[in-house]
Amino acid sequence: NAGVTQTPKFQVLKTGQSMTLQCAQDMNHEYMSWYRQDPGMGLRLIHYSVGAGITDQGEVPNGYNVSRSTTEDFPLRLLSAAPSQTSVYFCASSGGGGGTEAFFGQGTRLTVV
Amino acid sequence: DQQVKQNSPSLSVQEGRISILNCDYTNSMFDYFLWYKKYPAEGPTFLISISSIKDKNEDGRFTVFLNKSAKHLSLHIVPSQPGDSAVYFCAASVFQGAQKLVFGQGTRLTINP
């Protein structure tokens, strides 16, 4: 039972490069989301999706794009990496809203130099 | 504007005693509150949640209390065990067609033998 799988686990980028963080879930969940965790700030919502073909912005969306062509996959694209995007990124999926448990991936530690 | 705050960055408790983690919020529209536990190099894992219409929810050693008038919630762990040593995040959500979690900064709990 894989749950939520994120790849890669670690990545170093140069300023201005682009890349895609992959996220896949095998629980047939409608809701998927991306968070970033920075020291002393908890996790902040970047983008989220309520189903295939439907995405919306969260609290800190600038510099990131998402798309959701299937229920299983929700990739996060960094268009032109900046040092301010150095962070740990978590993908999550949930079968419902409110107090429903959200399942998180193991995270991607991204460093932009 | 930090809508969810955990004012204690760290807490140290003796094994077998009670651990109490606190969380304050400002947005009275939150309808669910959740606690997540995080080990290093892993994603957060769900512990327990509470609806805003309740004042207590219990699951084994974990109990969450909600005081809506004070906009305060707490997580009680009794008895504390060494495996409970982790970072604990308080999160809140307003269900608007999707689960969008707002996290506190986290509290690092250390259980001493």
Short mmCIF file of C-alpha atoms in Angstrom, two decimals:
data_model
loop_
_atom_site.label_atom_id
_atom_site.label_comp_id
_atom_site.label_asym_id
_atom_site.label_seq_id
_atom_site.Cartn_x
_atom_site.Cartn_y
_atom_site.Cartn_z
CA ASN A 1 0.00 0.00 0.00
CA ALA A 2 2.04 2.95 -1.32
CA GLY A 3 -0.24 5.83 -0.24
CA VAL A 4 1.28 9.11 -1.47
CA THR A 5 4.56 8.89 -3.37
CA GLN A 6 6.76 11.90 -4.06
CA THR A 7 9.80 12.03 -6.31
CA PRO A 8 12.55 13.04 -6.10
CA LYS A 9 13.42 13.05 -2.39
CA PHE A 10 16.25 15.55 -2.86
CA GLN A 11 17.04 18.07 -5.58
CA VAL A 12 19.53 20.88 -6.10
CA LEU A 13 18.70 23.46 -8.76
CA LYS A 14 20.47 26.49 -10.09
CA THR A 15 18.64 29.81 -10.09
CA GLY A 16 16.50 30.08 -13.20
CA GLN A 17 16.20 26.36 -13.85
CA SER A 18 12.82 24.69 -14.04
CA MET A 19 11.74 21.33 -12.72
CA THR A 20 8.70 19.23 -11.85
CA LEU A 21 8.06 17.60 -8.50
CA GLN A 22 6.03 14.45 -8.95
CA CYS A 23 3.21 13.28 -6.68
CA ALA A 24 1.08 10.16 -7.07
CA GLN A 25 -1.55 8.61 -4.84
CA ASP A 26 -3.18 5.19 -5.08
CA MET A 27 -6.15 5.77 -2.75
CA ASN A 28 -8.53 7.22 -5.37
CA HIS A 29 -8.75 10.46 -3.40
CA GLU A 30 -10.45 13.50 -4.88
CA TYR A 31 -8.48 16.13 -3.02
CA MET A 32 -4.77 16.67 -3.54
CA SER A 33 -2.59 19.55 -2.45
CA TRP A 34 0.96 20.84 -2.25
CA TYR A 35 2.50 22.44 0.84
CA ARG A 36 5.90 23.89 1.56
CA GLN A 37 7.55 23.80 4.95
CA ASP A 38 10.02 26.46 5.96
CA PRO A 39 11.78 26.76 9.34
CA GLY A 40 9.57 28.35 12.00
CA MET A 41 6.59 28.69 9.67
CA GLY A 42 4.82 25.35 9.63
CA LEU A 43 3.36 24.15 6.34
CA ARG A 44 1.81 26.57 3.84
CA LEU A 45 -0.57 25.66 1.04
CA ILE A 46 0.74 26.30 -2.49
CA HIS A 47 -1.93 24.83 -4.79
CA TYR A 48 -4.73 22.32 -4.45
CA SER A 49 -7.08 20.26 -6.60
CA VAL A 50 -10.59 18.95 -5.97
CA GLY A 51 -10.52 16.51 -8.89
CA ALA A 52 -9.10 15.84 -12.32
CA GLY A 53 -9.03 19.03 -14.36
CA ILE A 54 -9.75 21.32 -11.38
CA THR A 55 -7.02 23.24 -9.57
CA ASP A 56 -6.83 26.42 -7.54
CA GLN A 57 -4.31 28.58 -5.72
CA GLY A 58 -3.46 28.36 -2.07
CA GLU A 59 -1.68 30.79 0.21
CA VAL A 60 1.70 30.95 -1.59
CA PRO A 61 1.18 30.12 -5.30
CA ASN A 62 3.63 32.51 -6.96
CA GLY A 63 6.34 30.79 -9.01
CA TYR A 64 4.52 27.45 -9.15
CA ASN A 65 2.17 25.78 -11.61
CA VAL A 66 0.05 22.68 -11.24
CA SER A 67 -2.20 20.55 -13.38
CA ARG A 68 -4.29 17.47 -12.69
CA SER A 69 -5.00 15.32 -15.71
CA THR A 70 -5.71 12.14 -13.72
CA THR A 71 -7.06 11.35 -10.25
CA GLU A 72 -3.74 9.77 -9.29
CA ASP A 73 -1.19 12.41 -10.27
CA PHE A 74 -0.66 16.02 -9.19
CA PRO A 75 2.72 17.41 -10.35
CA LEU A 76 4.11 20.73 -9.12
CA ARG A 77 6.16 22.76 -11.60
CA LEU A 78 8.73 25.37 -10.68
CA LEU A 79 8.91 27.69 -13.65
CA SER A 80 12.15 29.56 -12.91
CA ALA A 81 13.68 28.51 -9.61
CA ALA A 82 14.69 31.17 -7.09
CA PRO A 83 16.62 30.82 -3.80
CA SER A 84 13.39 31.77 -1.97
CA GLN A 85 11.94 28.47 -3.18
CA THR A 86 14.47 26.50 -1.15
CA SER A 87 12.17 24.47 1.09
CA VAL A 88 10.75 21.05 1.84
CA TYR A 89 7.71 20.28 -0.29
CA PHE A 90 4.92 17.94 0.74
CA CYS A 91 2.13 16.53 -1.37
CA ALA A 92 -1.07 15.43 0.37
CA SER A 93 -4.26 13.66 -0.60
CA SER A 94 -7.59 13.36 1.15
CA GLY A 95 -10.82 11.54 0.51
CA GLY A 96 -12.94 14.28 2.04
CA GLY A 97 -12.89 17.70 3.59
CA GLY A 98 -13.06 19.19 7.03
CA GLY A 99 -11.65 16.85 9.63
CA THR A 100 -10.87 14.04 7.23
CA GLU A 101 -7.36 12.66 7.50
CA ALA A 102 -4.96 13.97 4.86
CA PHE A 103 -2.18 11.59 3.85
CA PHE A 104 1.21 13.16 3.19
CA GLY A 105 4.13 12.02 1.08
CA GLN A 106 7.64 11.81 2.50
CA GLY A 107 8.59 15.19 1.09
CA THR A 108 11.04 16.64 -1.43
CA ARG A 109 13.92 18.69 -0.07
CA LEU A 110 14.73 21.33 -2.69
CA THR A 111 17.76 23.60 -2.61
CA VAL A 112 18.09 26.46 -5.11
CA VAL A 113 21.60 27.90 -5.42
CA ASP B 1 -1.01 37.20 9.64
CA GLN B 2 -0.61 33.86 11.44
CA GLN B 3 -4.11 32.43 11.81
CA VAL B 4 -2.92 29.37 13.75
CA LYS B 5 -0.21 29.75 16.38
CA GLN B 6 1.74 27.32 18.49
CA ASN B 7 3.64 29.53 20.88
CA SER B 8 5.85 26.84 22.40
CA PRO B 9 8.62 25.77 19.99
CA SER B 10 9.59 22.90 22.27
CA LEU B 11 8.37 20.85 25.23
CA SER B 12 10.17 18.28 27.34
CA VAL B 13 8.19 15.70 29.37
CA GLN B 14 9.13 12.70 31.45
CA GLU B 15 8.05 9.28 30.22
CA GLY B 16 4.73 8.23 31.73
CA ARG B 17 3.60 11.78 32.51
CA ILE B 18 1.08 13.88 30.60
CA SER B 19 2.14 15.96 27.60
CA ILE B 20 0.02 19.02 26.83
CA LEU B 21 0.50 20.83 23.54
CA ASN B 22 -1.29 24.11 22.94
CA CYS B 23 -2.59 25.94 19.90
CA ASP B 24 -4.38 29.26 19.40
CA TYR B 25 -6.29 30.48 16.37
CA THR B 26 -7.80 33.74 15.21
CA ASN B 27 -10.27 32.78 12.46
CA SER B 28 -13.67 31.96 13.95
CA MET B 29 -14.73 30.43 10.59
CA PHE B 30 -12.54 27.35 11.07
CA ASP B 31 -14.83 24.32 11.28
CA TYR B 32 -12.30 21.57 11.94
CA PHE B 33 -9.06 21.33 13.87
CA LEU B 34 -6.49 18.60 13.39
CA TRP B 35 -3.25 17.47 14.97
CA TYR B 36 -0.41 15.98 12.95
CA LYS B 37 2.79 14.34 14.14
CA LYS B 38 6.02 14.52 12.17
CA TYR B 39 9.23 12.55 12.47
CA PRO B 40 12.43 13.80 10.78
CA ALA B 41 12.64 13.09 7.04
CA GLU B 42 9.02 11.90 6.96
CA GLY B 43 5.74 13.51 6.03
CA PRO B 44 3.23 14.53 8.71
CA THR B 45 0.87 11.80 9.91
CA PHE B 46 -2.64 12.42 11.16
CA LEU B 47 -3.32 11.97 14.87
CA ILE B 48 -6.75 13.26 15.77
CA SER B 49 -9.28 15.88 14.76
CA ILE B 50 -12.19 17.74 16.30
CA SER B 51 -15.19 19.51 14.84
CA SER B 52 -15.82 23.08 15.93
CA ILE B 53 -19.20 22.01 17.33
CA LYS B 54 -17.55 19.72 19.87
CA ASP B 55 -15.34 20.47 22.85
CA LYS B 56 -13.56 17.16 23.28
CA ASN B 57 -12.47 14.20 21.19
CA GLU B 58 -10.59 11.20 22.49
CA ASP B 59 -8.68 8.42 20.74
CA GLY B 60 -6.68 6.11 22.94
CA ARG B 61 -3.89 8.05 24.64
CA PHE B 62 -4.72 11.21 22.69
CA THR B 63 -7.39 13.74 23.64
CA VAL B 64 -8.04 17.07 21.99
CA PHE B 65 -9.90 19.83 23.82
CA LEU B 66 -11.44 22.84 22.08
CA ASN B 67 -12.34 26.09 23.81
CA LYS B 68 -14.11 28.16 21.16
CA SER B 69 -14.63 31.23 23.33
CA ALA B 70 -10.87 31.43 23.92
CA LYS B 71 -10.03 30.26 20.38
CA HIS B 72 -7.74 27.71 21.93
CA LEU B 73 -7.19 23.98 21.58
CA SER B 74 -4.88 21.55 23.26
CA LEU B 75 -3.66 18.02 22.69
CA HIS B 76 -3.17 15.79 25.73
CA ILE B 77 -1.05 12.66 25.51
CA VAL B 78 -1.37 10.30 28.46
CA PRO B 79 0.83 8.48 29.30
CA SER B 80 3.69 9.88 27.25
CA GLN B 81 6.00 7.34 25.62
CA PRO B 82 9.46 7.70 24.04
CA GLY B 83 7.96 7.07 20.58
CA ASP B 84 5.89 10.23 21.02
CA SER B 85 9.03 12.34 20.59
CA ALA B 86 8.34 14.26 17.37
CA VAL B 87 7.19 17.62 16.06
CA TYR B 88 3.45 18.19 16.51
CA PHE B 89 1.53 20.49 14.20
CA CYS B 90 -1.85 21.97 14.91
CA ALA B 91 -3.92 22.63 11.76
CA ALA B 92 -7.30 24.17 11.03
CA SER B 93 -9.58 24.09 8.03
CA VAL B 94 -12.56 25.87 6.55
CA PHE B 95 -14.23 23.46 4.18
CA GLN B 96 -15.04 25.38 1.00
CA GLY B 97 -15.32 22.52 -1.45
CA ALA B 98 -11.81 21.37 -0.58
CA GLN B 99 -9.72 20.64 2.47
CA LYS B 100 -7.31 23.55 2.81
CA LEU B 101 -5.27 23.24 5.96
CA VAL B 102 -3.72 26.16 7.83
CA PHE B 103 -0.85 24.98 10.02
CA GLY B 104 0.78 26.29 13.14
CA GLN B 105 4.56 26.50 13.43
CA GLY B 106 4.89 23.21 15.27
CA THR B 107 6.05 22.14 18.75
CA ARG B 108 8.95 19.74 19.21
CA LEU B 109 8.05 17.25 21.95
CA THR B 110 10.81 15.32 23.65
CA ILE B 111 9.94 12.46 26.00
CA ASN B 112 12.70 11.75 28.49
CA PRO B 113 13.14 8.25 29.98
#
